[in-house]
mmCIF file of C-alpha atoms in Angstrom:
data_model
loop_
_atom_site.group_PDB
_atom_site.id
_atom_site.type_symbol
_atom_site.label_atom_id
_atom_site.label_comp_id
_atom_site.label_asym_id
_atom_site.label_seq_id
_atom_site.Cartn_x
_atom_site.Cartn_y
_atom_site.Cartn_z
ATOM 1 C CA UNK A 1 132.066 28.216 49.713
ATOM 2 C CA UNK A 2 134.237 29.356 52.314
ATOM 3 C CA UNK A 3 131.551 29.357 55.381
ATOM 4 C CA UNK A 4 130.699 25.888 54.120
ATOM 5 C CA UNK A 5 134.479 24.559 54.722
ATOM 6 C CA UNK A 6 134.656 26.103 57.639
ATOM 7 C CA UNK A 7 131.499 24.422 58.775
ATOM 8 C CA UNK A 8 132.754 21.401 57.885
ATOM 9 C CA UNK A 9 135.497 21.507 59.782
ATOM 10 C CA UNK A 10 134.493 22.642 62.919
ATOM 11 C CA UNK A 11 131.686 20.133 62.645
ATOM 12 C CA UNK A 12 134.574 17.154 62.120
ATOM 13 C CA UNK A 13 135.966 18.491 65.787
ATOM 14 C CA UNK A 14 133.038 18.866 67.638
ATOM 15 C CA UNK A 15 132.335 14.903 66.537
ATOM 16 C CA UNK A 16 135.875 14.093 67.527
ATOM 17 C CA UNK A 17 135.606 15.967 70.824
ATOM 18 C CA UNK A 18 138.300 18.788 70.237
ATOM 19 C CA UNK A 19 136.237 21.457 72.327
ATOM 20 C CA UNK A 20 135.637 18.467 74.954
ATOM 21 C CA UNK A 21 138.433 19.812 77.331
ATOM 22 C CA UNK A 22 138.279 23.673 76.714
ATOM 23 C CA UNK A 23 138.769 26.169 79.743
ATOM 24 C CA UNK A 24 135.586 27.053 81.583
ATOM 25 C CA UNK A 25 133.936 24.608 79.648
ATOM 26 C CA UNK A 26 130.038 24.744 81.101
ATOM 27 C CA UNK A 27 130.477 28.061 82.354
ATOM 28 C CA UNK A 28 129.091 31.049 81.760
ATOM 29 C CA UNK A 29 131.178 33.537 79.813
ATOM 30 C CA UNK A 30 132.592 36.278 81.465
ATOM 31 C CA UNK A 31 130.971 39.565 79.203
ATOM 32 C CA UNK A 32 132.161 42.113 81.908
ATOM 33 C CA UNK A 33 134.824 44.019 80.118
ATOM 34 C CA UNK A 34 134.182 45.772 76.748
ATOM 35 C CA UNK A 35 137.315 45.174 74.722
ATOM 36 C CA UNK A 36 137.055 48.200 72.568
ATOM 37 C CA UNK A 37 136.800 50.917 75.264
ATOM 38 C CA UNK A 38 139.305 52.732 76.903
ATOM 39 C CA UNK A 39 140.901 52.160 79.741
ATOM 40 C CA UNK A 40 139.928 55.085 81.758
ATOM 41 C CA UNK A 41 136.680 54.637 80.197
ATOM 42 C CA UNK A 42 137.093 51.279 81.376
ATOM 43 C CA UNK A 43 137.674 52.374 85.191
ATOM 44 C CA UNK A 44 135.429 54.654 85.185
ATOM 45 C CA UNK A 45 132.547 52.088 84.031
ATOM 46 C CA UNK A 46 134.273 49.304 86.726
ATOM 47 C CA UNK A 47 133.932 51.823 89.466
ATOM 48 C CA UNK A 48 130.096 52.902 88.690
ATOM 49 C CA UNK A 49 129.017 49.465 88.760
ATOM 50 C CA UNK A 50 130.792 48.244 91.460
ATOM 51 C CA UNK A 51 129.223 51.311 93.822
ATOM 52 C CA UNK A 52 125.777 49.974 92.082
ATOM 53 C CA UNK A 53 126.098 53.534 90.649
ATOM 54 C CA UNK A 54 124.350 54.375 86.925
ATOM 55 C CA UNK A 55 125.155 56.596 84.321
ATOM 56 C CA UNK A 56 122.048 59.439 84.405
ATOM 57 C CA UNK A 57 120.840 58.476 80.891
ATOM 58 C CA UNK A 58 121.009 54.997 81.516
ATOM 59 C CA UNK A 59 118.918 55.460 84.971
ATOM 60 C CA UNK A 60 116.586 57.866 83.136
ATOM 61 C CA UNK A 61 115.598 55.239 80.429
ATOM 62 C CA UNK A 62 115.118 52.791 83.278
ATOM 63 C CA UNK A 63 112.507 55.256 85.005
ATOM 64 C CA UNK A 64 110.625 56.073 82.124
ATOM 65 C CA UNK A 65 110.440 52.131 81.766
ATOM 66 C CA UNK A 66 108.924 52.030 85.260
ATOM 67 C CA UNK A 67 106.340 54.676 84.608
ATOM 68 C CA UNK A 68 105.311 53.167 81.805
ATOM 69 C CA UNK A 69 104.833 50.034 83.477
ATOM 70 C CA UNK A 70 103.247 51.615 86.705
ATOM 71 C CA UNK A 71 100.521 53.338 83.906
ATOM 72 C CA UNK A 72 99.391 49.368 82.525
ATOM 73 C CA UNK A 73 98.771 48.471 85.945
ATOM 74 C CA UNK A 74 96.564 51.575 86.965
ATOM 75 C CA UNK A 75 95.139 51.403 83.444
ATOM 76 C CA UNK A 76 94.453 47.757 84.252
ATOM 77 C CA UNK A 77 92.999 48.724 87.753
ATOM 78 C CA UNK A 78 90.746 51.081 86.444
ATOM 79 C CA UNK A 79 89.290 48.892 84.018
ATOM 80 C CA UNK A 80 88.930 45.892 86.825
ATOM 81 C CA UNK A 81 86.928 48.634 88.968
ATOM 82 C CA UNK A 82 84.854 50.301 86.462
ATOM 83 C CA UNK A 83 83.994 48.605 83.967
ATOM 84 C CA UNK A 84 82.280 45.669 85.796
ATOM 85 C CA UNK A 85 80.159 48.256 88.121
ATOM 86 C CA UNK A 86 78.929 49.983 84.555
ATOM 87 C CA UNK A 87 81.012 52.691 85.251
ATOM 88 C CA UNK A 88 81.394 53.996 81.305
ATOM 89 C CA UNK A 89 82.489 57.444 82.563
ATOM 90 C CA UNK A 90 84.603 56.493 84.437
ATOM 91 C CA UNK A 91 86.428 54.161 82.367
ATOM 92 C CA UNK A 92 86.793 56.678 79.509
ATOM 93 C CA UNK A 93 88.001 59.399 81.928
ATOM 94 C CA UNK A 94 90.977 56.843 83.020
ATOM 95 C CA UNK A 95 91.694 55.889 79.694
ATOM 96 C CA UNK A 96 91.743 59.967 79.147
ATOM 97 C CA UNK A 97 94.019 60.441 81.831
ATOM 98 C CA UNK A 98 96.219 57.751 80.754
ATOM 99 C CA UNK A 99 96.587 59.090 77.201
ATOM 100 C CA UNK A 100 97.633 62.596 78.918
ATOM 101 C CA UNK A 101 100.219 60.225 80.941
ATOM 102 C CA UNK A 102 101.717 59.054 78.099
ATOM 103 C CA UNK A 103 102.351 62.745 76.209
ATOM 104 C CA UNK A 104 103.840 63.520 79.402
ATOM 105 C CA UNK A 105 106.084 60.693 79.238
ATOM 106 C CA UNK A 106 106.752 61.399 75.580
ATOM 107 C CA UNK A 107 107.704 64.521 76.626
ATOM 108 C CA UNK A 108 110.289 62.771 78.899
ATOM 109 C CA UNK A 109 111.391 60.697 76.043
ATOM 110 C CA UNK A 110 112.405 63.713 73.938
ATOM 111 C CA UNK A 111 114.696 64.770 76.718
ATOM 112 C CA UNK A 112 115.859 61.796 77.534
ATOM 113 C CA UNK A 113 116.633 61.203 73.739
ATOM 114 C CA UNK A 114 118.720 65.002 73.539
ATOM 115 C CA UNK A 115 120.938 63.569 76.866
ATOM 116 C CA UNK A 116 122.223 59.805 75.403
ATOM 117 C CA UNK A 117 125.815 59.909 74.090
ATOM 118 C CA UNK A 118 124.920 58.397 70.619
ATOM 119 C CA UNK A 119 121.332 57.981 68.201
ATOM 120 C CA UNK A 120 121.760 54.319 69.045
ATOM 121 C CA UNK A 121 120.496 54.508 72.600
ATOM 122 C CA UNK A 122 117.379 57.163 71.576
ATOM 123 C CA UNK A 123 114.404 55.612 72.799
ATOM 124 C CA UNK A 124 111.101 56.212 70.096
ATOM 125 C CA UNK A 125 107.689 58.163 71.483
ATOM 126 C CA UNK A 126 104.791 55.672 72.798
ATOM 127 C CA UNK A 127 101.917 56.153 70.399
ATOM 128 C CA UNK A 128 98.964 56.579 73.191
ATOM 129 C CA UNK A 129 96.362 53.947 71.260
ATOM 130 C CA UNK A 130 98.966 51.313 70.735
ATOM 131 C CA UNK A 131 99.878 51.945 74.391
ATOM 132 C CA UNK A 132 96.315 51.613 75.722
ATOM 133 C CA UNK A 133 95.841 48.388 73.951
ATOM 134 C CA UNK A 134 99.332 46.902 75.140
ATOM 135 C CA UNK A 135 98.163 47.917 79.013
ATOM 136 C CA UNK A 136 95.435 45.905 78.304
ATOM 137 C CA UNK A 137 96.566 42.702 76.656
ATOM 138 C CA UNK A 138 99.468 43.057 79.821
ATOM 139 C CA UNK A 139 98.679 40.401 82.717
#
């Protein structure tokens, strides 16, 4: 009942044109500073990004990321060259190798996932099938 006033009356303003003349109206908001952190937290954080610095974690999660990625193209490569020229053996020893590639990065993963401050940033293991068939539905 509540949400359903409320409604209401924000509704009745928008059609009378309350939130016509707000500050920054048509601009993007400005998400930069996290309210709820400290404020040497809060330094720290400014000074990392403004040096185009990282925390480790965060750049580790953005490599494994990249190795994944760079194993759908080869993946993708392989299959362009081999499978058209008949090459079966081929073709099943890269799709080997890229199962292998993704324990390895697994393994990666699990590291990765004992190093990030809190279980909300843990990153879950690639399954190797459901990766092969994502490489290959990836364009």
């Amino acid at each position: 009942m509540f949400k359903r006033i409320v409604d209401e009356k924000i509704n009745r303003a928008m059609e009378s044109g309350e939130f016509d003349n707000l500050p920054g109206k048509g601009k993007p908001l400005k998400l930069d500073d996290n309210p709820h952190e400290s404020e040497a937290l809060r330094a720290a954080h400014h000074l990392l990004k403004n040096n185009d610095f990282t925390l480790p974690w965060i750049e580790t999660w953005n490599e494994i990321e990249a190795e994944r990625h760079r194993l759908h193209r080869e993946l993708r490569a392989a299959r362009d060259r081999f499978v058209p020229a008949g090459r079966k053996g081929a073709w099943e020893l890269a799709q080997a190798d890229f199962t292998g590639q993704v324990h390895a990065l697994n393994r990666r993963i699990l590291g990765y996932n004992l190093s990030v401050p809190s279980d909300v940033f843990q990153k879950p293991l690639y399954h190797p099938e459901a990766e092969l068939r994502a490489a290959l539905q990836d364009e």
